[in-house]
Amino acid sequence: MKVSVDKNACIGCGACAAICPEYFEMGDDTKADVKKGKEKVAKADEKKVKEAADGCPVNAIKLQ
Ligand code: F3S
């Protein structure tokens, strides 16, 4: 599974970084970024990353 943040959709609410700080951080643009090297989600972390995606109020977190 791969994860990315749609910067156009993100409103900077910060929920993803709160739920799953291992994968998401807030950028200088006040929007979320996937942390460097974390674009490919480890099998063991999929649940947590999905939780963060579900917690995003504008569905800006894309899973593939
Ligand atoms: Fe943005 Fe959604 Fe995270 S609005 S800060 S991607 S929870």
XYZ file of C-alpha atoms and ligand atoms in Angstrom:
71
model
C 0.000 0.000 0.000
C 1.163 3.501 -0.811
C 0.107 6.718 0.867
C 0.052 10.314 -0.297
C -1.558 13.601 0.731
C -3.621 15.612 -1.732
C -2.308 19.072 -0.897
C -5.151 20.753 -2.749
C -7.697 19.009 -0.560
C -5.848 19.201 2.792
C -7.152 21.950 5.065
C -4.393 21.489 7.635
C -6.548 20.135 10.428
C -3.657 18.049 11.728
C -5.650 14.934 12.574
C -3.419 12.658 10.513
C -0.247 13.787 12.266
C -1.970 13.355 15.637
C -3.286 9.869 14.859
C -0.228 8.575 13.029
C 2.875 10.730 13.596
C 5.072 7.922 12.279
C 3.817 8.667 8.766
C 2.475 12.223 8.703
C 3.915 15.591 9.637
C 2.734 19.146 9.168
C 4.698 21.146 6.602
C 5.671 24.819 6.563
C 2.681 25.367 4.297
C 0.451 24.221 7.239
C -0.582 21.186 5.233
C 0.279 17.575 5.892
C 3.154 15.727 4.292
C 3.938 12.053 4.232
C 7.255 11.752 6.043
C 10.330 11.143 3.895
C 10.726 7.498 3.002
C 7.286 6.586 4.333
C 5.412 6.669 1.036
C 5.327 2.902 0.991
C 3.413 1.669 4.027
C 4.796 -1.295 5.948
C 2.302 -4.128 6.267
C 2.270 -3.810 10.044
C 1.394 -0.100 9.846
C -1.476 -0.319 7.373
C -4.202 -0.252 10.030
C -2.848 2.910 11.611
C -2.418 4.688 8.289
C -5.965 3.711 7.254
C -7.196 5.077 10.561
C -5.500 8.389 9.805
C -7.023 8.418 6.321
C -10.479 7.766 7.789
C -9.921 10.545 10.316
C -9.245 13.170 7.675
C -12.365 15.350 7.400
C -11.801 16.123 3.722
C -10.469 12.743 2.545
C -7.148 14.235 1.503
C -5.164 11.090 2.308
C -4.928 8.793 -0.666
C -4.186 5.104 -0.333
C -3.238 2.954 -3.295
Fe -4.798 17.607 6.072
Fe -6.512 15.720 6.459
Fe -4.205 15.609 7.633
S -6.952 17.881 6.319
S -3.662 17.734 7.966
S -4.559 15.515 5.458
S -6.124 14.984 8.493
